[in-house]
Short mmCIF file of C-alpha atoms in Angstrom, two decimals:
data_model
loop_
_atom_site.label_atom_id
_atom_site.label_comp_id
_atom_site.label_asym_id
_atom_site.label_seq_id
_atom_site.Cartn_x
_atom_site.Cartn_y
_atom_site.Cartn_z
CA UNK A 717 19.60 36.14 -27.92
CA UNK A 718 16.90 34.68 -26.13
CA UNK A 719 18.80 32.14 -23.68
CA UNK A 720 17.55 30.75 -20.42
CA UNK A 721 20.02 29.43 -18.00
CA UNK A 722 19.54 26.86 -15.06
CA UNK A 723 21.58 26.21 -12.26
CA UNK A 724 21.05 22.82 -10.70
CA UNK A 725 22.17 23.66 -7.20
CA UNK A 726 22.68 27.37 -6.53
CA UNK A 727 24.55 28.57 -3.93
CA UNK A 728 23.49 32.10 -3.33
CA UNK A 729 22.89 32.28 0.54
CA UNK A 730 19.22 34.02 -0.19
CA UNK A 731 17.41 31.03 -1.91
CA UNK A 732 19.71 27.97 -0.41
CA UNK A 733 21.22 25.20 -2.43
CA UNK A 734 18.26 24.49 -4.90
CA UNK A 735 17.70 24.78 -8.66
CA UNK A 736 17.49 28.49 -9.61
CA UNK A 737 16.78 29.95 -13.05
CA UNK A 738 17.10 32.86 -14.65
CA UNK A 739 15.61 34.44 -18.54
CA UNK A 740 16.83 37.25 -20.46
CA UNK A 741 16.04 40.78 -20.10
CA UNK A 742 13.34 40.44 -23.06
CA UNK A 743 11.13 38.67 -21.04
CA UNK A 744 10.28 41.51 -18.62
CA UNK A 745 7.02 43.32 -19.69
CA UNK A 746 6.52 46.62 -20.08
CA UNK A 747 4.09 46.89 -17.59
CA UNK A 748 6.62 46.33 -14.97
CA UNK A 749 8.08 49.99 -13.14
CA UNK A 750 11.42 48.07 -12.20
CA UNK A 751 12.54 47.65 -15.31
CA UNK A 752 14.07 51.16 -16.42
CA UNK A 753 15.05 51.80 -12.71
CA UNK A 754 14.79 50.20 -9.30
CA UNK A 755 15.26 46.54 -10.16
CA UNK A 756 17.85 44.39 -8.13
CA UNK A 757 18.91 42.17 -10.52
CA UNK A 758 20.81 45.17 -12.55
CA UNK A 759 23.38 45.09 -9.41
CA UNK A 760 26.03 43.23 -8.59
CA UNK A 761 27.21 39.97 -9.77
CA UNK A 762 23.77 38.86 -10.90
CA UNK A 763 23.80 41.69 -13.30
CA UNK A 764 26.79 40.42 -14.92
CA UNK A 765 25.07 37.04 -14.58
CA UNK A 766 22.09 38.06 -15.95
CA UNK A 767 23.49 39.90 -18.92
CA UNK A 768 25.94 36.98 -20.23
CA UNK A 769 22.37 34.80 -20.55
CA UNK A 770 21.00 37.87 -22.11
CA UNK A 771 23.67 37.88 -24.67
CA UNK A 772 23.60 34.54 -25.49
CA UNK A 773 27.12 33.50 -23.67
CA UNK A 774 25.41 31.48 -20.87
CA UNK A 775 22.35 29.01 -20.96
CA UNK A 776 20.05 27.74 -23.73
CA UNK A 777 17.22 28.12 -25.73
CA UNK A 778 13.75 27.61 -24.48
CA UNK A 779 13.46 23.66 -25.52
CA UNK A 780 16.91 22.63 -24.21
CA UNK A 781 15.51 24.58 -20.95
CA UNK A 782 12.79 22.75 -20.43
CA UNK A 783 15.41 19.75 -20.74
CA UNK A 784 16.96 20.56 -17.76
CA UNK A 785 13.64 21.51 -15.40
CA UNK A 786 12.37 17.69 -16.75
CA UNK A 787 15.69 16.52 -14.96
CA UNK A 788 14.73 18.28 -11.89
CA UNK A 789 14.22 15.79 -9.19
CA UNK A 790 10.26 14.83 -8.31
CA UNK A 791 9.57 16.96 -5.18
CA UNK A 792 12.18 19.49 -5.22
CA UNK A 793 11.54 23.16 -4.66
CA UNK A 794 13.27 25.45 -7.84
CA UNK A 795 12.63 29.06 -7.94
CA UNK A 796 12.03 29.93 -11.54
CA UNK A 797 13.78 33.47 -12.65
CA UNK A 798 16.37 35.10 -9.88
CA UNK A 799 15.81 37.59 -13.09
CA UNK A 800 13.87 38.05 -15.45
CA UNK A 801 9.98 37.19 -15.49
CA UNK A 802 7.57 34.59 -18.38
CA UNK A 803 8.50 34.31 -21.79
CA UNK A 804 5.88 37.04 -23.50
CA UNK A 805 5.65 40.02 -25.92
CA UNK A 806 5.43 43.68 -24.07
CA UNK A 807 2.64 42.77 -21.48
CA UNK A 808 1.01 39.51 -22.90
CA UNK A 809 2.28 36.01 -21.02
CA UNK A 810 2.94 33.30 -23.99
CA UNK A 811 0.15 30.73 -23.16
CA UNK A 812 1.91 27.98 -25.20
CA UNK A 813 5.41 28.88 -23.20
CA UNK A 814 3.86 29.19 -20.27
CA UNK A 815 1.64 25.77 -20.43
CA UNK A 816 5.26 23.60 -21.65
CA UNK A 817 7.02 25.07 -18.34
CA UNK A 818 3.79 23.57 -16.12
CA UNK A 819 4.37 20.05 -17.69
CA UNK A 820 8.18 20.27 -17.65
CA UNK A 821 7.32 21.12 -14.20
CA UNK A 822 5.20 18.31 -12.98
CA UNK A 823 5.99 16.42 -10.07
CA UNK A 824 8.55 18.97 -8.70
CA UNK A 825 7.47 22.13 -6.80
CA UNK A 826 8.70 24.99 -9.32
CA UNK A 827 7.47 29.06 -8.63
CA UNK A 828 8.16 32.42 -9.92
CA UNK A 829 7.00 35.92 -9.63
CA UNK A 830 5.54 37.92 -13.00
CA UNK A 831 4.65 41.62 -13.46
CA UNK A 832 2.69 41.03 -16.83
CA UNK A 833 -0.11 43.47 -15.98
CA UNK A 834 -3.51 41.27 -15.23
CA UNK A 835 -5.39 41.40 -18.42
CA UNK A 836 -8.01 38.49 -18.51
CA UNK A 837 -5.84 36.47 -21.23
CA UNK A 838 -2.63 36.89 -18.50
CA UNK A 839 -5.25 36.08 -15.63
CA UNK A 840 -6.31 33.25 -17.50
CA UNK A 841 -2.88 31.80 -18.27
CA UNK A 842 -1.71 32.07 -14.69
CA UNK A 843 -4.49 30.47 -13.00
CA UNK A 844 -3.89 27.49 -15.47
CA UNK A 845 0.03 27.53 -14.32
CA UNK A 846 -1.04 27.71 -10.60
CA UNK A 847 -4.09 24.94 -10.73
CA UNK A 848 -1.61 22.66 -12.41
CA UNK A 849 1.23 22.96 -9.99
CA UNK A 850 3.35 25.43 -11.28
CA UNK A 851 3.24 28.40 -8.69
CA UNK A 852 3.05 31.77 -10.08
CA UNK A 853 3.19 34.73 -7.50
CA UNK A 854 1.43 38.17 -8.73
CA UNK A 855 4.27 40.92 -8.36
CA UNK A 856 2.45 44.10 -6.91
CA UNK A 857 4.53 46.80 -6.17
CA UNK A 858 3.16 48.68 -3.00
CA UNK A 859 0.90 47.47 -0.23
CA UNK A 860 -2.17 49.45 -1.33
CA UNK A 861 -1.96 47.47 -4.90
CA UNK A 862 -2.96 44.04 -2.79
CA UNK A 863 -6.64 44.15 -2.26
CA UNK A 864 -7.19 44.32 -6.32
CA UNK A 865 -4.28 41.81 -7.18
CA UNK A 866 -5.76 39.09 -4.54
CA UNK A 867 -9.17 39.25 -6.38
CA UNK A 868 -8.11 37.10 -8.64
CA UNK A 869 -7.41 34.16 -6.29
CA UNK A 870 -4.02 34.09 -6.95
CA UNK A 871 -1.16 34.31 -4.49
CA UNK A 872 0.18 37.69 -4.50
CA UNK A 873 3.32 39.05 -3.17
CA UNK A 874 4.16 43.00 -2.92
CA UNK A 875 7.29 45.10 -1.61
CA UNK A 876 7.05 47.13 1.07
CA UNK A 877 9.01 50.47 2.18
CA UNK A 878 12.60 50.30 3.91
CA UNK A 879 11.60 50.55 7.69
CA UNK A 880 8.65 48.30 7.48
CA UNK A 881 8.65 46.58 10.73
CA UNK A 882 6.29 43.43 12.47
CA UNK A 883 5.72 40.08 11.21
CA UNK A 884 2.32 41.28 9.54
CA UNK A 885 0.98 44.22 7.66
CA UNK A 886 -2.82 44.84 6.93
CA UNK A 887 -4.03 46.68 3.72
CA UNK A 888 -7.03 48.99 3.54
CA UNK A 889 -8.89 46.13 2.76
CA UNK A 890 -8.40 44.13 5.30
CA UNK A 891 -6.24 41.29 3.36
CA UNK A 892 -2.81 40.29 5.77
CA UNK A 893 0.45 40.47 4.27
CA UNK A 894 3.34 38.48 5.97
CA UNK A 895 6.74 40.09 5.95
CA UNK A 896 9.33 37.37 4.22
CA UNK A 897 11.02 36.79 7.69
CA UNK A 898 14.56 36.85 5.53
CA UNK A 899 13.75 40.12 5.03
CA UNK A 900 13.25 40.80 8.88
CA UNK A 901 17.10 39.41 9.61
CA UNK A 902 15.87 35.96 10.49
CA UNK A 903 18.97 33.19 9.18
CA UNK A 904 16.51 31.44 6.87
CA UNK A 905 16.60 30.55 3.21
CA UNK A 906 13.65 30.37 0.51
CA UNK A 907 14.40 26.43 0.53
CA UNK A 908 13.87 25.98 4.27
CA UNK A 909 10.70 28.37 4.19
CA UNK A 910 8.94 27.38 1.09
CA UNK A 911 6.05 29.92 1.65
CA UNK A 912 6.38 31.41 -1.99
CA UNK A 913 5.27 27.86 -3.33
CA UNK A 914 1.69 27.53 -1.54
CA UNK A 915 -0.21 28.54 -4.00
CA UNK A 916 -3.43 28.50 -1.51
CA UNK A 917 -2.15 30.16 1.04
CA UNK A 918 -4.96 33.47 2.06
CA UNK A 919 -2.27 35.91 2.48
CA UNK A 920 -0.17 38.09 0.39
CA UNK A 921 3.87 37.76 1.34
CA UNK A 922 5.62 40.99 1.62
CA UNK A 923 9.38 42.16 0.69
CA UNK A 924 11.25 44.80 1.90
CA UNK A 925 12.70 46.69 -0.45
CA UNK A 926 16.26 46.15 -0.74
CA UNK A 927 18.91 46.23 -3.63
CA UNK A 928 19.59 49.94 -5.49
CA UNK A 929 16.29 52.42 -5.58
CA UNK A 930 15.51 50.59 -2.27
CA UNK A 931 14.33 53.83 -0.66
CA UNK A 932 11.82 54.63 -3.07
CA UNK A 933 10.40 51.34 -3.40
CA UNK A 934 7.32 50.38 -2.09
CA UNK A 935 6.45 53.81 -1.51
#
């Protein structure tokens, strides 16, 4: 199956109560090293979650998706895909996909995170998703894979090693990466931060690796 599922007002105490998505496990590209090993989402109940809208007993297709984000209230903050990443084949994004999520999106403030490798077609694809107000993060997955990433002018985010401590890190190249501050222990959400959404912003935004294979991410 190839089901997407949204919940209107999700309640898990990491994101806040907003509109959270998540795509089936086809959607991850290749390109991506989580996906064999390492990746949070195969671990507790959002694995389960995750694999009934992989197997077709949760959510909808693609259309009667983009149903629901239309419905989305004008100005609300949604993260797109608590798992899984853009509707695409191995490690090209589907333009056409990606384009009907940016209008479903319009007038709300939607964002996501891909590992689709940056190709000039997926470059391409997200800088028309992010110019049209549709926020789409680059996924890197150490510090030292930054510098290239934020190249392209678009907002990056990378993970960073258990133990990783400060507000701010500094690649080689001189770029700043903020530590999410949920991350650091702070008692704040990704609906009362919002920094994952500015897609302007001259900074990457880094995680600390958490969830299983945490201690040999972002090595």
């Amino acid at each position: 199956m190839e089901n997407f599922y949204l919940n209107p007002k999700s309640g898990n105490r990491k994101t806040g109560f907003m509109p959270v998505s998540t795509s089936h496990k086809g959607t991850c590209p290749d390109a991506c090293p989580f996906k064999s090993k390492g990746c949070y989402a195969k671990a507790g109940p959002l694995a389960f979650h995750w694999s009934a809208v992989t197997e077709g007993a949760r959510g909808t297709d693609w259309k009667a998706f983009l149903s629901k984000v239309r419905e989305i209230p004008v100005g609300t903050l949604w993260r797109h895909n608590q798992a899984g990443d853009l509707v695409g084949k191995a490690d090209r994004i589907n333009g056409t996909a990606l384009r009907s999520l940016v209008s479903a999106n319009k007038g709300k403030r939607g964002y996501t995170y891909t590992h689709y490798p940056l190709t000039s077609e997926n470059v391409k694809s997200l800088r028309n998703a992010n110019d049209n107000g549709f926020t789409v993060n680059v996924s890197t997955n150490r510090i030292q894979e930054v510098d290239k990433a934020m190249k392209t002018g678009l907002p990056v985010v990378t993970v960073l090693p258990v133990g990783t401590t400060g507000r701010v890190q500094t690649t080689e190249g001189g770029n700043k990466v903020l530590v999410c501050p949920a991350t650091l222990g702070r008692e704040i959400t990704c609906q009362e931060c919002g920094l994952c959404q500015k897609r302007d912003r001259s900074f990457a935004i880094g995680f600390i690796a958490h969830g299983i294979g945490k201690k040999t991410l972002g090595n």
